[in-house]
PDB file with SEQRES, HELIX, SHEET and CRYST1 records, atoms N, CA, C and O in Angstrom:
SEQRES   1 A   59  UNK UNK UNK UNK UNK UNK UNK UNK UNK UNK UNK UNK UNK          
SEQRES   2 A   59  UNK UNK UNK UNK UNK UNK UNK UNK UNK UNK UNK UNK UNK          
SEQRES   3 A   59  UNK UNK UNK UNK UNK UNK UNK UNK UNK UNK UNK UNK UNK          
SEQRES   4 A   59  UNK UNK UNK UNK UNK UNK UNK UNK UNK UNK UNK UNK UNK          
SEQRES   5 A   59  UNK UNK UNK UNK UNK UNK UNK                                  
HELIX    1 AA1 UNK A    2  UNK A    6  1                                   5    
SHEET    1 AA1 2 UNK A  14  UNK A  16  0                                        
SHEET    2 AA1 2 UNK A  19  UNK A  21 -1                                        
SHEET    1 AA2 2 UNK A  32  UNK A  35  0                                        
SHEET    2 AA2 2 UNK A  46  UNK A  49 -1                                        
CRYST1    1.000    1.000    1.000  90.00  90.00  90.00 P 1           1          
ATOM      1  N   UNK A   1       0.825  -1.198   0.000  1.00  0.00           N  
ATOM      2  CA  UNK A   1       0.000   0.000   0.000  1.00  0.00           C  
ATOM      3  C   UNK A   1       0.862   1.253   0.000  1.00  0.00           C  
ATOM      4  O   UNK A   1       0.635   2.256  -0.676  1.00  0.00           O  
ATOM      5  N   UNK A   2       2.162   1.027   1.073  1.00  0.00           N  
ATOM      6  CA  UNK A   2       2.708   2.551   0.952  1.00  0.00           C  
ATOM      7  C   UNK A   2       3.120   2.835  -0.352  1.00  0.00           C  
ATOM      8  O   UNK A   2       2.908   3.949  -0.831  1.00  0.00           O  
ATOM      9  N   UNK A   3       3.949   1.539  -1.275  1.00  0.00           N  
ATOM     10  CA  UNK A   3       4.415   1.827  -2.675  1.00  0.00           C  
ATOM     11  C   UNK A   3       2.810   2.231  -3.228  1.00  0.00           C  
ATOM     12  O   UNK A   3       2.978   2.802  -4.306  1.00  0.00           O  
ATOM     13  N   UNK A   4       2.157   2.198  -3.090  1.00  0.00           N  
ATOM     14  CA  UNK A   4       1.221   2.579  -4.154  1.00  0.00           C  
ATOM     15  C   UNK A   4       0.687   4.221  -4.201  1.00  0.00           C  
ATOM     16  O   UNK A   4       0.057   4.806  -5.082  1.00  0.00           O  
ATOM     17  N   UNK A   5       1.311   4.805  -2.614  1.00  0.00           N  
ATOM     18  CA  UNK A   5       0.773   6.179  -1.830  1.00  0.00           C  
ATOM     19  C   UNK A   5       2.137   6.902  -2.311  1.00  0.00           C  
ATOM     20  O   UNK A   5       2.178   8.092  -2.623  1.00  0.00           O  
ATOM     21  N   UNK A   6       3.369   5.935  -2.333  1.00  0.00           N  
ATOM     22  CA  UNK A   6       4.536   7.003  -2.723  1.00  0.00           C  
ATOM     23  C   UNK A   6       4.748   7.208  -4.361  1.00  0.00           C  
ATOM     24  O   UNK A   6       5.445   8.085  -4.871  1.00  0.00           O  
ATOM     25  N   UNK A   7       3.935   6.125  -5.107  1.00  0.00           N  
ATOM     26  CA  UNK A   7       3.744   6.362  -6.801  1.00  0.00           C  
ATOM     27  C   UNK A   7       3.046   7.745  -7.195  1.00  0.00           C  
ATOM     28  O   UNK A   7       3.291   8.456  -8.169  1.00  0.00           O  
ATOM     29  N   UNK A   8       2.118   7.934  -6.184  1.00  0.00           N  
ATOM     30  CA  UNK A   8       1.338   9.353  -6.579  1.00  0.00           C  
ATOM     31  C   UNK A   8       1.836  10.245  -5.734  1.00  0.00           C  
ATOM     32  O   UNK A   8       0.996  11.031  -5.295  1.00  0.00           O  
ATOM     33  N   UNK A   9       2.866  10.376  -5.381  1.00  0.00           N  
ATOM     34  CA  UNK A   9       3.291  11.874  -4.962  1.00  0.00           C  
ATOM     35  C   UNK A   9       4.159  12.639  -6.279  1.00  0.00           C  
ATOM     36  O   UNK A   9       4.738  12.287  -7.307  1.00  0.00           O  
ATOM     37  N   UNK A  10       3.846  13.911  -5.535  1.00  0.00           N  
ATOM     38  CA  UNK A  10       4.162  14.966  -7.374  1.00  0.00           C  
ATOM     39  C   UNK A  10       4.899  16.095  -6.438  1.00  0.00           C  
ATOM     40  O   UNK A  10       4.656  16.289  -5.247  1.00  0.00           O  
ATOM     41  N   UNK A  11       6.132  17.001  -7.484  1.00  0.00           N  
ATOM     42  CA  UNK A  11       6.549  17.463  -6.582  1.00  0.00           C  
ATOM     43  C   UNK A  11       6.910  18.435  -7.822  1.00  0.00           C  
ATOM     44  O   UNK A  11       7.332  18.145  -8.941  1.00  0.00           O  
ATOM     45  N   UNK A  12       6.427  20.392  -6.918  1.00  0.00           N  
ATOM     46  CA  UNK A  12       5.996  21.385  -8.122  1.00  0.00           C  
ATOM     47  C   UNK A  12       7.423  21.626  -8.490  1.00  0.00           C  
ATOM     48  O   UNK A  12       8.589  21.690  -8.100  1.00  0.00           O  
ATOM     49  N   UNK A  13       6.237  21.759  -9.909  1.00  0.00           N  
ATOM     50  CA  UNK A  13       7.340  22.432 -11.034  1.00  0.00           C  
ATOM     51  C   UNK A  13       7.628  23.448 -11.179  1.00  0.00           C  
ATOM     52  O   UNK A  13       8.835  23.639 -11.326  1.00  0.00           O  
ATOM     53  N   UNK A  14       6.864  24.435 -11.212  1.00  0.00           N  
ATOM     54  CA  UNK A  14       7.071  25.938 -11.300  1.00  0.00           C  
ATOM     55  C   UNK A  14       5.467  26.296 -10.120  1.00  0.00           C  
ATOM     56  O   UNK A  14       4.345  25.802 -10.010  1.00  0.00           O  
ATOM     57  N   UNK A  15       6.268  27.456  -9.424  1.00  0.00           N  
ATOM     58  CA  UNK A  15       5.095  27.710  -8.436  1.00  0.00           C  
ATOM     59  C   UNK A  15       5.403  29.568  -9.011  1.00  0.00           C  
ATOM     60  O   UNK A  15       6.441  30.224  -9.094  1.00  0.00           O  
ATOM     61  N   UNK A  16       3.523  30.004  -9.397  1.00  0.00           N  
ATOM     62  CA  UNK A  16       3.778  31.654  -9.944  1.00  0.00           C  
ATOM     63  C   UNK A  16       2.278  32.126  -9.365  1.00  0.00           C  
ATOM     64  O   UNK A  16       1.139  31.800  -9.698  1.00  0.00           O  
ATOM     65  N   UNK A  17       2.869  33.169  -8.202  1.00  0.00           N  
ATOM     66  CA  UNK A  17       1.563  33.216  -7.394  1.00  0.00           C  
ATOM     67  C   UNK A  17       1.249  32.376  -6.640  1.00  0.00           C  
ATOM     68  O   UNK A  17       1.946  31.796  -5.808  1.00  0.00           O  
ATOM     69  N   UNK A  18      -0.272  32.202  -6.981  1.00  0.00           N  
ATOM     70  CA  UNK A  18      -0.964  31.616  -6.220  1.00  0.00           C  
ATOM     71  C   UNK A  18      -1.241  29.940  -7.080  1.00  0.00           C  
ATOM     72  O   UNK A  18      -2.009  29.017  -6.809  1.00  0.00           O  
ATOM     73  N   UNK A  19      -0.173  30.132  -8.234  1.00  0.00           N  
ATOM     74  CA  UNK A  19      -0.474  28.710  -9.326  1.00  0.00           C  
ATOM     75  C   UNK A  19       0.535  28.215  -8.876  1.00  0.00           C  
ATOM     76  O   UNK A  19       1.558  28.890  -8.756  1.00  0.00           O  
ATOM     77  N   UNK A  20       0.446  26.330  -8.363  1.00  0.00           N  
ATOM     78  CA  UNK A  20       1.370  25.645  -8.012  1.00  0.00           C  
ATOM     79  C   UNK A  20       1.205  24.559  -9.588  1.00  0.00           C  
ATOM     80  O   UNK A  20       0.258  23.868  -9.966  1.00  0.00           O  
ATOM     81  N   UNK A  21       2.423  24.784 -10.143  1.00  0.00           N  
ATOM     82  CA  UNK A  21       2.458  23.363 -11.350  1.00  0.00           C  
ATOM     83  C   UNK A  21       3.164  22.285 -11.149  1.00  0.00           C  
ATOM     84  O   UNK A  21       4.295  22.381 -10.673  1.00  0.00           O  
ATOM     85  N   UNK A  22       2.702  21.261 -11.427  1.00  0.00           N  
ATOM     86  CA  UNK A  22       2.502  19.897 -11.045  1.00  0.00           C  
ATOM     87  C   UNK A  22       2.097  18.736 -11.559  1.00  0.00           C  
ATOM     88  O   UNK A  22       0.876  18.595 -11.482  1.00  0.00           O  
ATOM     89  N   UNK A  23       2.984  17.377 -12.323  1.00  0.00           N  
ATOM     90  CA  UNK A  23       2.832  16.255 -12.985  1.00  0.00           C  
ATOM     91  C   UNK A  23       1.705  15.687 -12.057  1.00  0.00           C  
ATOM     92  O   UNK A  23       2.217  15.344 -10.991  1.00  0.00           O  
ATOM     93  N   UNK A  24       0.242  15.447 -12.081  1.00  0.00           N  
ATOM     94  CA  UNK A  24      -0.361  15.112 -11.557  1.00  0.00           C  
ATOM     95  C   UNK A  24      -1.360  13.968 -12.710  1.00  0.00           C  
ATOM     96  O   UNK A  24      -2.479  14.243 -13.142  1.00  0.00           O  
ATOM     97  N   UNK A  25      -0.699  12.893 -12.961  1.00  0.00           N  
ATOM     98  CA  UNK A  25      -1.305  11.994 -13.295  1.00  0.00           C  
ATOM     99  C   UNK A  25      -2.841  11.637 -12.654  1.00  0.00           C  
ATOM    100  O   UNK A  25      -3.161  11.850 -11.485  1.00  0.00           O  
ATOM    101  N   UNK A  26      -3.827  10.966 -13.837  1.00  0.00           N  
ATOM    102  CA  UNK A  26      -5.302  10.686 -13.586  1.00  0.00           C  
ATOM    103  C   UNK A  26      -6.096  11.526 -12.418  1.00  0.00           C  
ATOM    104  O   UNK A  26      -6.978  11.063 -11.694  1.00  0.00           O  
ATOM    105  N   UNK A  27      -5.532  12.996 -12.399  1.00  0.00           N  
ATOM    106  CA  UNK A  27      -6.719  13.468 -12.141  1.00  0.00           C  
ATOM    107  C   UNK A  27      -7.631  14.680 -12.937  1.00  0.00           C  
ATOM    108  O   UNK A  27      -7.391  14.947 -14.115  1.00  0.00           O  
ATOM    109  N   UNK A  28      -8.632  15.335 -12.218  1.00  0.00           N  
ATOM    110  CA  UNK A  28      -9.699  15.945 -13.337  1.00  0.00           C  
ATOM    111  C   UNK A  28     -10.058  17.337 -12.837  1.00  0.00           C  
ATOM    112  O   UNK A  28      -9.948  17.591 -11.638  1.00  0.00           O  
ATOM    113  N   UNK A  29     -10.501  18.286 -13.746  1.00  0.00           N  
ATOM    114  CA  UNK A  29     -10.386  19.686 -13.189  1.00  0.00           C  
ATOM    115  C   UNK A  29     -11.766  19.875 -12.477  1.00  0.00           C  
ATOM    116  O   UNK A  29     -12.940  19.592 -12.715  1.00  0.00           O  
ATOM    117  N   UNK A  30     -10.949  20.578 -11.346  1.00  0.00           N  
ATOM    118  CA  UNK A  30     -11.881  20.436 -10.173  1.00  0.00           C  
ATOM    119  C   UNK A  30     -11.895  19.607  -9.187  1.00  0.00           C  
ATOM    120  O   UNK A  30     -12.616  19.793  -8.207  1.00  0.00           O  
ATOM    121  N   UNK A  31     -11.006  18.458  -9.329  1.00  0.00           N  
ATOM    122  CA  UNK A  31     -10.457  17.579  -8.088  1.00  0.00           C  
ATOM    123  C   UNK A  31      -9.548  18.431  -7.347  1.00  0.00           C  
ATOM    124  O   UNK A  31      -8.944  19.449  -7.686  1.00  0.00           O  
ATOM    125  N   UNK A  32      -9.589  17.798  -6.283  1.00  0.00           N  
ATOM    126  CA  UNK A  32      -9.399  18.940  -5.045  1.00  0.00           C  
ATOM    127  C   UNK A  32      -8.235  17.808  -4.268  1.00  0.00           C  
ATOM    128  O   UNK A  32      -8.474  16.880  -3.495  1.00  0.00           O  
ATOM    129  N   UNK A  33      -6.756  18.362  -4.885  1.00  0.00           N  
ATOM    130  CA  UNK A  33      -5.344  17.611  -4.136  1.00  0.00           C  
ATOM    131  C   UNK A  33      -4.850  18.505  -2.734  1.00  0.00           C  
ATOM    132  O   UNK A  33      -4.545  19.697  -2.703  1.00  0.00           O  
ATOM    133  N   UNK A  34      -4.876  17.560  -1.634  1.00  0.00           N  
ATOM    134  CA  UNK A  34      -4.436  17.631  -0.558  1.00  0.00           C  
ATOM    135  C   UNK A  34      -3.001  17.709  -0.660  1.00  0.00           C  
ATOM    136  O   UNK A  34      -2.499  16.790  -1.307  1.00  0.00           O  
ATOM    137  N   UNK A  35      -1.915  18.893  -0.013  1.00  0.00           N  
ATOM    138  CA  UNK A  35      -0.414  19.096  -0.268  1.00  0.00           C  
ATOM    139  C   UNK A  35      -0.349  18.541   1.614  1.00  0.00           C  
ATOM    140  O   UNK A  35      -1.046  18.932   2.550  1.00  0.00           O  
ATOM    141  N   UNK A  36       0.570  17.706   1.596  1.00  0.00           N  
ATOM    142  CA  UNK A  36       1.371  17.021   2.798  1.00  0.00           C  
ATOM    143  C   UNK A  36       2.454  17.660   2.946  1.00  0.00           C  
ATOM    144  O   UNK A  36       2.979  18.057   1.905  1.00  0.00           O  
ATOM    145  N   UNK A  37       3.045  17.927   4.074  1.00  0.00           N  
ATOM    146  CA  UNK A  37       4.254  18.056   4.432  1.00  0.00           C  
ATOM    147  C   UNK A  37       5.133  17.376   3.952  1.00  0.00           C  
ATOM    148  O   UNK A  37       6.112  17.824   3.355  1.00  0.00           O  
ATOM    149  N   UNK A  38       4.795  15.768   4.234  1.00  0.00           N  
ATOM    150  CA  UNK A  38       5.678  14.751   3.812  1.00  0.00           C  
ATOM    151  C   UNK A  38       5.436  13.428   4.186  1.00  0.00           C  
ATOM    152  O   UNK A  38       5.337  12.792   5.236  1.00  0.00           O  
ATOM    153  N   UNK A  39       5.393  13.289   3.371  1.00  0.00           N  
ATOM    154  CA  UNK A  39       4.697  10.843   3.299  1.00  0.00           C  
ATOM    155  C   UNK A  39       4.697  10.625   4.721  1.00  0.00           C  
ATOM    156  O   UNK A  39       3.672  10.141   5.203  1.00  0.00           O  
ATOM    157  N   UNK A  40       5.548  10.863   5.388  1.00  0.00           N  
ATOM    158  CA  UNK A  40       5.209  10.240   6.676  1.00  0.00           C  
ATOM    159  C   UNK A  40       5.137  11.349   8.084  1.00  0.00           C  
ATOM    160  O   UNK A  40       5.458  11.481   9.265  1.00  0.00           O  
ATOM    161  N   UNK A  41       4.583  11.869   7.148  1.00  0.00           N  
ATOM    162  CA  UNK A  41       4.035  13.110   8.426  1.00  0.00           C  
ATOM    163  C   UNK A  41       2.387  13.354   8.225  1.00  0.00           C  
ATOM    164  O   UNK A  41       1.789  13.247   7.154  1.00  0.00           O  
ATOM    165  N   UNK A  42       1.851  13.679   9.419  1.00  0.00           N  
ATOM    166  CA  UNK A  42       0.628  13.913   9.211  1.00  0.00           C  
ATOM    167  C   UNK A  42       0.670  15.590   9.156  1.00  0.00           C  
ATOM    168  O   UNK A  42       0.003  15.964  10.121  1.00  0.00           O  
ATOM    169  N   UNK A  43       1.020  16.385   8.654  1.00  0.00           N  
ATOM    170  CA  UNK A  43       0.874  17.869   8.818  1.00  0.00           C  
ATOM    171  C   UNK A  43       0.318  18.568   7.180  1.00  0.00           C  
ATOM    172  O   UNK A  43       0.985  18.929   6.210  1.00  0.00           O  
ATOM    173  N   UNK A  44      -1.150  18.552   7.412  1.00  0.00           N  
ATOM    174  CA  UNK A  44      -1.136  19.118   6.169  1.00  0.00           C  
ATOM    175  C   UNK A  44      -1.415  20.656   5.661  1.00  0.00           C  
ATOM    176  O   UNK A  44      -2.407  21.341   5.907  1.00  0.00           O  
ATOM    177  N   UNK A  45      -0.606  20.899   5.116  1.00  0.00           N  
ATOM    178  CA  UNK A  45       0.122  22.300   4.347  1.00  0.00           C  
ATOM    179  C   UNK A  45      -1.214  23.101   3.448  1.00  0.00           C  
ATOM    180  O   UNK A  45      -1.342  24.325   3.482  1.00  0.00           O  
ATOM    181  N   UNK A  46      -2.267  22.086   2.567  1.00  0.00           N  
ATOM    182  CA  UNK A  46      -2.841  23.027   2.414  1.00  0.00           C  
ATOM    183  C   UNK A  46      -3.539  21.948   1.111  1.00  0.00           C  
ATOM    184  O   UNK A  46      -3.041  20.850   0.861  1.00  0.00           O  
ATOM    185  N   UNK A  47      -4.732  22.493   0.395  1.00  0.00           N  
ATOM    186  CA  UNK A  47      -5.821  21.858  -0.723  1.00  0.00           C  
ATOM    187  C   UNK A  47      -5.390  22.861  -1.645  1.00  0.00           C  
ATOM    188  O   UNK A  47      -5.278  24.054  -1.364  1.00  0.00           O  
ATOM    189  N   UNK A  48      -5.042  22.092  -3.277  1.00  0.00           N  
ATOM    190  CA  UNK A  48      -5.171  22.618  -4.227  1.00  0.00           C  
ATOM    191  C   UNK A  48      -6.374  22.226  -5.063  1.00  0.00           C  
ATOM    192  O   UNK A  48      -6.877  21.122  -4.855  1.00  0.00           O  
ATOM    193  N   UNK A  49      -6.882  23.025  -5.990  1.00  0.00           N  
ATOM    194  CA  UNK A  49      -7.700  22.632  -6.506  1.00  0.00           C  
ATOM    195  C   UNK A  49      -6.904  22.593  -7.647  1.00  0.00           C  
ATOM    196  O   UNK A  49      -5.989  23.416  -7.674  1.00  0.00           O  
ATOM    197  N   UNK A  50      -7.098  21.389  -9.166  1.00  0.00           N  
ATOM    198  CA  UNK A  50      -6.943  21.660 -10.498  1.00  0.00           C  
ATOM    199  C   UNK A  50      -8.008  22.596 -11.520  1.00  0.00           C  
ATOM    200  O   UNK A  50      -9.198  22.676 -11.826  1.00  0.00           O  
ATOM    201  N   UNK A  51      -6.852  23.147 -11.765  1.00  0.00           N  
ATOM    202  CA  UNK A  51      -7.724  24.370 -12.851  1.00  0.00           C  
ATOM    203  C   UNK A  51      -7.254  24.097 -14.545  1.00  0.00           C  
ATOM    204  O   UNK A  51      -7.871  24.670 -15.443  1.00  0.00           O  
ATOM    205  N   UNK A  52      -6.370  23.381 -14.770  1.00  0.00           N  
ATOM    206  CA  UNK A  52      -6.593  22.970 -16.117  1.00  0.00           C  
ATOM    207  C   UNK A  52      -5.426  21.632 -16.215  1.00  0.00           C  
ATOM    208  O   UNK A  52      -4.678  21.324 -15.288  1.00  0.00           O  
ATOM    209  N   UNK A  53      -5.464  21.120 -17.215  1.00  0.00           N  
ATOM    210  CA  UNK A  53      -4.593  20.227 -17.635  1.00  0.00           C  
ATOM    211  C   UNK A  53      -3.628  20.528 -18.484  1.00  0.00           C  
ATOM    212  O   UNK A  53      -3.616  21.742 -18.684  1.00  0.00           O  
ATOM    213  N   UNK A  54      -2.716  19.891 -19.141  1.00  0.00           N  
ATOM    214  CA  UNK A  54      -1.628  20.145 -19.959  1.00  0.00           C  
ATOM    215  C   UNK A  54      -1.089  18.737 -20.683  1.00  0.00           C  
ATOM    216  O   UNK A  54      -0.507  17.870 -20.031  1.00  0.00           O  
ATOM    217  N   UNK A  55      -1.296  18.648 -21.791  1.00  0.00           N  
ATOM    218  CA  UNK A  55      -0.874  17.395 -22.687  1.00  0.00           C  
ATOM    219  C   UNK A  55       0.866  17.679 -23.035  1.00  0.00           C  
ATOM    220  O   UNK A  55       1.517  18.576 -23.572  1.00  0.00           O  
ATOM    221  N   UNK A  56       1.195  16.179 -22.303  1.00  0.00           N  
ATOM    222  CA  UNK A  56       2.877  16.172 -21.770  1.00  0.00           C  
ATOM    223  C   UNK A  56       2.878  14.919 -22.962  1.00  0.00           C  
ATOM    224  O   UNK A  56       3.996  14.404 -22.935  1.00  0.00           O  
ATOM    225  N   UNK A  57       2.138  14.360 -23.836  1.00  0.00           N  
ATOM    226  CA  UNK A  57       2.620  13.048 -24.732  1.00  0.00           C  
ATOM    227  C   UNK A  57       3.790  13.903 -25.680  1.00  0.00           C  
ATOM    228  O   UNK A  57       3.820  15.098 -25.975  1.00  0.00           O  
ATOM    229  N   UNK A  58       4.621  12.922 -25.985  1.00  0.00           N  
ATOM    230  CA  UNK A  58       6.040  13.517 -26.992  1.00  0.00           C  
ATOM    231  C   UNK A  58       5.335  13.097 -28.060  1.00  0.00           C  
ATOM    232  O   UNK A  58       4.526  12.192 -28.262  1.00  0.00           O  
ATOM    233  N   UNK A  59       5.904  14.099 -28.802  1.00  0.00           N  
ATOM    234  CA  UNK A  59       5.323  14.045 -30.506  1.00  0.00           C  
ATOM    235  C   UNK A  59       5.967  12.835 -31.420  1.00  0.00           C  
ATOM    236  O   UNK A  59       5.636  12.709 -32.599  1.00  0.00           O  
TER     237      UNK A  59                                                      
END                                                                             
């Protein structure tokens, strides 16, 4: 289970403002990602919501 909790952690790419960017595989705009301190901490930092997607396939 933990390998399956540490496969979906994402870690930002460019943060501008109040926009945090982020490889966030299978999710959908308007899902609402919980930011952790860290895998094995319970302290949580704060809810992002997704506001759009971005097509990462290589040409």
């Amino acid at each position: 289970m933990l390998d399956a909790l540490l496969s979906q952690r994402a870690f930002p790419v460019h943060i501008r403002g109040y926009y945090l960017e982020a490889p966030l595989p299978d999710v959908f705009i308007g899902e609402i990602c919980l930011l952790w301190q860290d895998v094995t901490c319970c302290v949580l930092l704060g809810r992002a919501q997704v506001v759009g997607l971005m097509n990462t396939i290589p040409c």
